[in-house]
PDB file of C-alpha atoms in Angstrom:
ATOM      1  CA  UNK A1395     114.451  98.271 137.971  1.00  0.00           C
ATOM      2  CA  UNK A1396     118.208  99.738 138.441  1.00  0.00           C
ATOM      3  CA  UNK A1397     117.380 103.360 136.678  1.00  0.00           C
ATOM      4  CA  UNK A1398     118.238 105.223 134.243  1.00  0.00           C
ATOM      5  CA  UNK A1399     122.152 105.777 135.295  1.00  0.00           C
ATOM      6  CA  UNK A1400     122.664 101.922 135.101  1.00  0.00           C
ATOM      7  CA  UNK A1401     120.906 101.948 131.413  1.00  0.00           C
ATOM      8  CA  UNK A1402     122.332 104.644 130.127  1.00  0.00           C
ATOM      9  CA  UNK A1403     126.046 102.907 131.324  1.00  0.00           C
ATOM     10  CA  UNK A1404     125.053  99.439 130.020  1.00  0.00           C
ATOM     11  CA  UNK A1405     124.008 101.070 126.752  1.00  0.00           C
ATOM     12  CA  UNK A1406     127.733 103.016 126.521  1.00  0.00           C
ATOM     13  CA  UNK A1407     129.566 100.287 127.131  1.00  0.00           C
ATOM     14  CA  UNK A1408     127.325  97.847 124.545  1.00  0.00           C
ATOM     15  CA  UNK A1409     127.698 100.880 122.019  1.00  0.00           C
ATOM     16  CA  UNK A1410     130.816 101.178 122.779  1.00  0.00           C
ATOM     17  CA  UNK A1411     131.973  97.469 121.730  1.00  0.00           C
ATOM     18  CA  UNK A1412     129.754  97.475 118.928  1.00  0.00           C
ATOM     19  CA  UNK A1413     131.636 100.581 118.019  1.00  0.00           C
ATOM     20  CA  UNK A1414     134.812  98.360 118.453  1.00  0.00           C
ATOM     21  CA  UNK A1415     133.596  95.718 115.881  1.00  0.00           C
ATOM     22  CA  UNK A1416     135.476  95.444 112.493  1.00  0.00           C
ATOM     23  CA  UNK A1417     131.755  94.524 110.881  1.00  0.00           C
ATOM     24  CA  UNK A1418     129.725  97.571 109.598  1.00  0.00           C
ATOM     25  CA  UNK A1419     127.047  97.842 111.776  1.00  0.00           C
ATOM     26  CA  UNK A1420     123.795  99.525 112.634  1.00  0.00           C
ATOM     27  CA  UNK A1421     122.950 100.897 116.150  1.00  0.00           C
ATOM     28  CA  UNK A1422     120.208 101.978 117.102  1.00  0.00           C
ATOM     29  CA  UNK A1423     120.831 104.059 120.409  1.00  0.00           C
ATOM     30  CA  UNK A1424     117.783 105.047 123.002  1.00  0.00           C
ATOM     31  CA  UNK A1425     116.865 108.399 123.145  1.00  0.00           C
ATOM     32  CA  UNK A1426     119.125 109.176 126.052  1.00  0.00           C
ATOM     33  CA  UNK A1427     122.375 108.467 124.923  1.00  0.00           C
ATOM     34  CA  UNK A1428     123.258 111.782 123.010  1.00  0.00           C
ATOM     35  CA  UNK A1429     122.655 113.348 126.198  1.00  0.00           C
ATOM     36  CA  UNK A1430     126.226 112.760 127.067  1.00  0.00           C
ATOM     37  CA  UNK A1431     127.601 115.598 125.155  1.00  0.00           C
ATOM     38  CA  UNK A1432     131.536 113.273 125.049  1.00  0.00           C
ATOM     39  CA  UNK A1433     129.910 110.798 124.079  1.00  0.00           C
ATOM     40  CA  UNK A1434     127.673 112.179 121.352  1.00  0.00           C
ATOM     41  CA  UNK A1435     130.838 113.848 119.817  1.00  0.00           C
ATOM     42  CA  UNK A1436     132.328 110.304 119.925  1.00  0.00           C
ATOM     43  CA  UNK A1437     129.696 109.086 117.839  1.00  0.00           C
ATOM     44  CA  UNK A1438     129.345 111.695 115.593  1.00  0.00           C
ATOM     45  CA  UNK A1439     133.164 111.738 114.755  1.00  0.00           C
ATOM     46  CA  UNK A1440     132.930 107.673 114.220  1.00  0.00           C
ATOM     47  CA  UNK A1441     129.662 107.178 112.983  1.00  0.00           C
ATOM     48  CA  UNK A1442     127.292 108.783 110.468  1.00  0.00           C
ATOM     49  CA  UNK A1443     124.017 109.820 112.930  1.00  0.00           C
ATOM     50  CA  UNK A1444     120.655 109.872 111.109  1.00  0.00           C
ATOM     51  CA  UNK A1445     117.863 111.172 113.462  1.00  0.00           C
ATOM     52  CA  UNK A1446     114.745 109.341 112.785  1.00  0.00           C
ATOM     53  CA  UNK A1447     112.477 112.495 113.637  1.00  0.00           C
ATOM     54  CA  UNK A1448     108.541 111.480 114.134  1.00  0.00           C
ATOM     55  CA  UNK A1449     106.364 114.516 116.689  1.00  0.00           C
ATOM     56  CA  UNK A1450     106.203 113.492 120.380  1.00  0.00           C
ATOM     57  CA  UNK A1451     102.204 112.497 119.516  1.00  0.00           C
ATOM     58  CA  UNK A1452     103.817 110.190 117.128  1.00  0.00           C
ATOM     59  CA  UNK A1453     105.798 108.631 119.082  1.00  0.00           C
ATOM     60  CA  UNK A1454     103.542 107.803 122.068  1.00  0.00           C
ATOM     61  CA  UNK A1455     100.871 106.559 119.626  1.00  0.00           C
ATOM     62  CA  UNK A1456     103.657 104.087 117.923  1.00  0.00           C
ATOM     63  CA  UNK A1457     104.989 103.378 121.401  1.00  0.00           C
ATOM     64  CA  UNK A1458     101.864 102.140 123.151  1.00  0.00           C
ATOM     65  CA  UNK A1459     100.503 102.405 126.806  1.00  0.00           C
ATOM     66  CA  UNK A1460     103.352 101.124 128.997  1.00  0.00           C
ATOM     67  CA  UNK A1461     106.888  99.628 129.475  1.00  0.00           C
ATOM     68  CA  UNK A1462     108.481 103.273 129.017  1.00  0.00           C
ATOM     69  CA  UNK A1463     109.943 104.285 132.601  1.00  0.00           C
ATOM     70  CA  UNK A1464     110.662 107.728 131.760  1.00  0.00           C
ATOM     71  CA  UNK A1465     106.966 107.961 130.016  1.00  0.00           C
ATOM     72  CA  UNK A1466     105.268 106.279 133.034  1.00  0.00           C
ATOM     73  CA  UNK A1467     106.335 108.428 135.258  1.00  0.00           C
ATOM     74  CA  UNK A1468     103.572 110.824 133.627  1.00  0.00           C
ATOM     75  CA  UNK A1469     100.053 110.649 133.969  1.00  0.00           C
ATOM     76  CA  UNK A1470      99.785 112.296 130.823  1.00  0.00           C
ATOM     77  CA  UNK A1471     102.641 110.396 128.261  1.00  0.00           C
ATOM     78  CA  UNK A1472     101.874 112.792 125.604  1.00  0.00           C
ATOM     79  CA  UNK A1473     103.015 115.828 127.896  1.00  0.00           C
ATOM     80  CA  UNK A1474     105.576 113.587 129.316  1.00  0.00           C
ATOM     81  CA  UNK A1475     107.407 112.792 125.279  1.00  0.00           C
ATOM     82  CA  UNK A1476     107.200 116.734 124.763  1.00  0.00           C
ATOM     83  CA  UNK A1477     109.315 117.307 127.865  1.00  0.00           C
ATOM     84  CA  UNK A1478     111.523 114.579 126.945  1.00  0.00           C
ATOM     85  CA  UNK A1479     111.913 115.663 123.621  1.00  0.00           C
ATOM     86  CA  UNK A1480     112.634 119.350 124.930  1.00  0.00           C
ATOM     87  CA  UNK A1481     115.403 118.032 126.915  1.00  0.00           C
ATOM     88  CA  UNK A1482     116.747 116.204 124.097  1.00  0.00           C
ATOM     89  CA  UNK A1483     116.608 117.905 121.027  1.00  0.00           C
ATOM     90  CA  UNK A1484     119.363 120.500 120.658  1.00  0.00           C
ATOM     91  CA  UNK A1485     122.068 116.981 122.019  1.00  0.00           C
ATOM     92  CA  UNK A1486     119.984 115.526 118.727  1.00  0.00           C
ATOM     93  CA  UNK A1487     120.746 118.090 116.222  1.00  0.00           C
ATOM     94  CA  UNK A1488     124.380 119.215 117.784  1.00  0.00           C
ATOM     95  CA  UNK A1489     125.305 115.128 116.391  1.00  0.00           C
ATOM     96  CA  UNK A1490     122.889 113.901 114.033  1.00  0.00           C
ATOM     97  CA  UNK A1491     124.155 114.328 110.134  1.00  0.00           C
ATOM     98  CA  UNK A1492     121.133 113.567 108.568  1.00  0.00           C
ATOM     99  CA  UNK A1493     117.513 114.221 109.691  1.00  0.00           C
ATOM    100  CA  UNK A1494     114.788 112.190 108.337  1.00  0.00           C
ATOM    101  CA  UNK A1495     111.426 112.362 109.458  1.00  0.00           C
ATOM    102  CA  UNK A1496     109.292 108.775 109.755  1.00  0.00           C
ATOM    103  CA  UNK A1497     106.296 110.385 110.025  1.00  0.00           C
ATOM    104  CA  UNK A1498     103.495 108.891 107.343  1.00  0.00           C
ATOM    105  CA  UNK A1499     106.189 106.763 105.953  1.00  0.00           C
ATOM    106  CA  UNK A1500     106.263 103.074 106.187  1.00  0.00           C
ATOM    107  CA  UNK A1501     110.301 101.574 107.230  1.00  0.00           C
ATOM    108  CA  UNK A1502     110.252 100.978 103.517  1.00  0.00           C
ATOM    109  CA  UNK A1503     109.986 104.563 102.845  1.00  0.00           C
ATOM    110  CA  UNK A1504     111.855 105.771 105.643  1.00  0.00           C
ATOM    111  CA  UNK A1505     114.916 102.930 104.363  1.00  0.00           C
ATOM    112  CA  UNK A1506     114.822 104.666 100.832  1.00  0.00           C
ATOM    113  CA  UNK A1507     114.810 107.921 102.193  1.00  0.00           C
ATOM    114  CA  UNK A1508     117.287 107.213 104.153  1.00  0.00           C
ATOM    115  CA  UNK A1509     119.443 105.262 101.334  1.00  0.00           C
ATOM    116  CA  UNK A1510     118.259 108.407  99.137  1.00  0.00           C
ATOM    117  CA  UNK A1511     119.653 110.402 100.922  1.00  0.00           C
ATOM    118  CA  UNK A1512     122.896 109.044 101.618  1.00  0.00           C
ATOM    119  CA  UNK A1513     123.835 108.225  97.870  1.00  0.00           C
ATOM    120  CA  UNK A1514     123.026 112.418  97.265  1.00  0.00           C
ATOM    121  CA  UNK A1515     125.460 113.916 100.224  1.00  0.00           C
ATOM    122  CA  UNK A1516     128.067 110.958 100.082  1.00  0.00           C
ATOM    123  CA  UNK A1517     128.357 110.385  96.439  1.00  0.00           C
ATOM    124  CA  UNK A1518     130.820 106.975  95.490  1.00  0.00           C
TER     125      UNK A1518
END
């Protein structure tokens, strides 16, 4: 209803307290907010970034048919997640210390991988 610019401002400044918090946390940010080049090197300076990478047909099958503003504007979603992913990618992998694809993994997998992972480039 207010756009894109409002979410993407909510979603700093929610990120941005969460960020704040003396509790180890998890955030899981939309798509859009490494876009903002600042505040992607923010993040990747105080956080450790793991892209969750699944295709752009993955994604639109796992995401359904609607509630996706920047999808619906599409009349073909599929087309619409390439283009979206275009856009986003290189903000992705400029940030991101750890890439982990989802795709044919259960969360079960993708948390071990993930936990895997972790344990081999950040050894105690």
């Amino acid at each position: 209803l207010r756009g894109e610019d409002y979410f993407r401002k909510t979603e700093r400044e929610i990120t941005e307290k969460c960020l704040a918090s003396e509790t180890p946390l998890v955030i899981a940010c939309g798509g859009g907010t490494l876009l903002d080049e600042d505040f992607g090197k923010q993040l990747s300076r105080d956080c450790l970034i793991i892209w969750l990478y699944a295709s752009p047909s993955i994604c639109v099958q796992r995401i359904g048919t609607d509630g996706r503003p920047l999808l619906d504007r599409y009349i073909d979603r599929l087309e619409g997640a390439e283009m979206l992913f275009k856009q986003r990618k290189f903000a992705y992998a400029r940030v991101a210390h750890l890439l982990v694809s989802t795709a044919n993994r259960t969360p079960k997998e993708v948390s071990n991988k993930i936990y895997g992972e972790i344990n081999q480039t950040w050894p105690d």
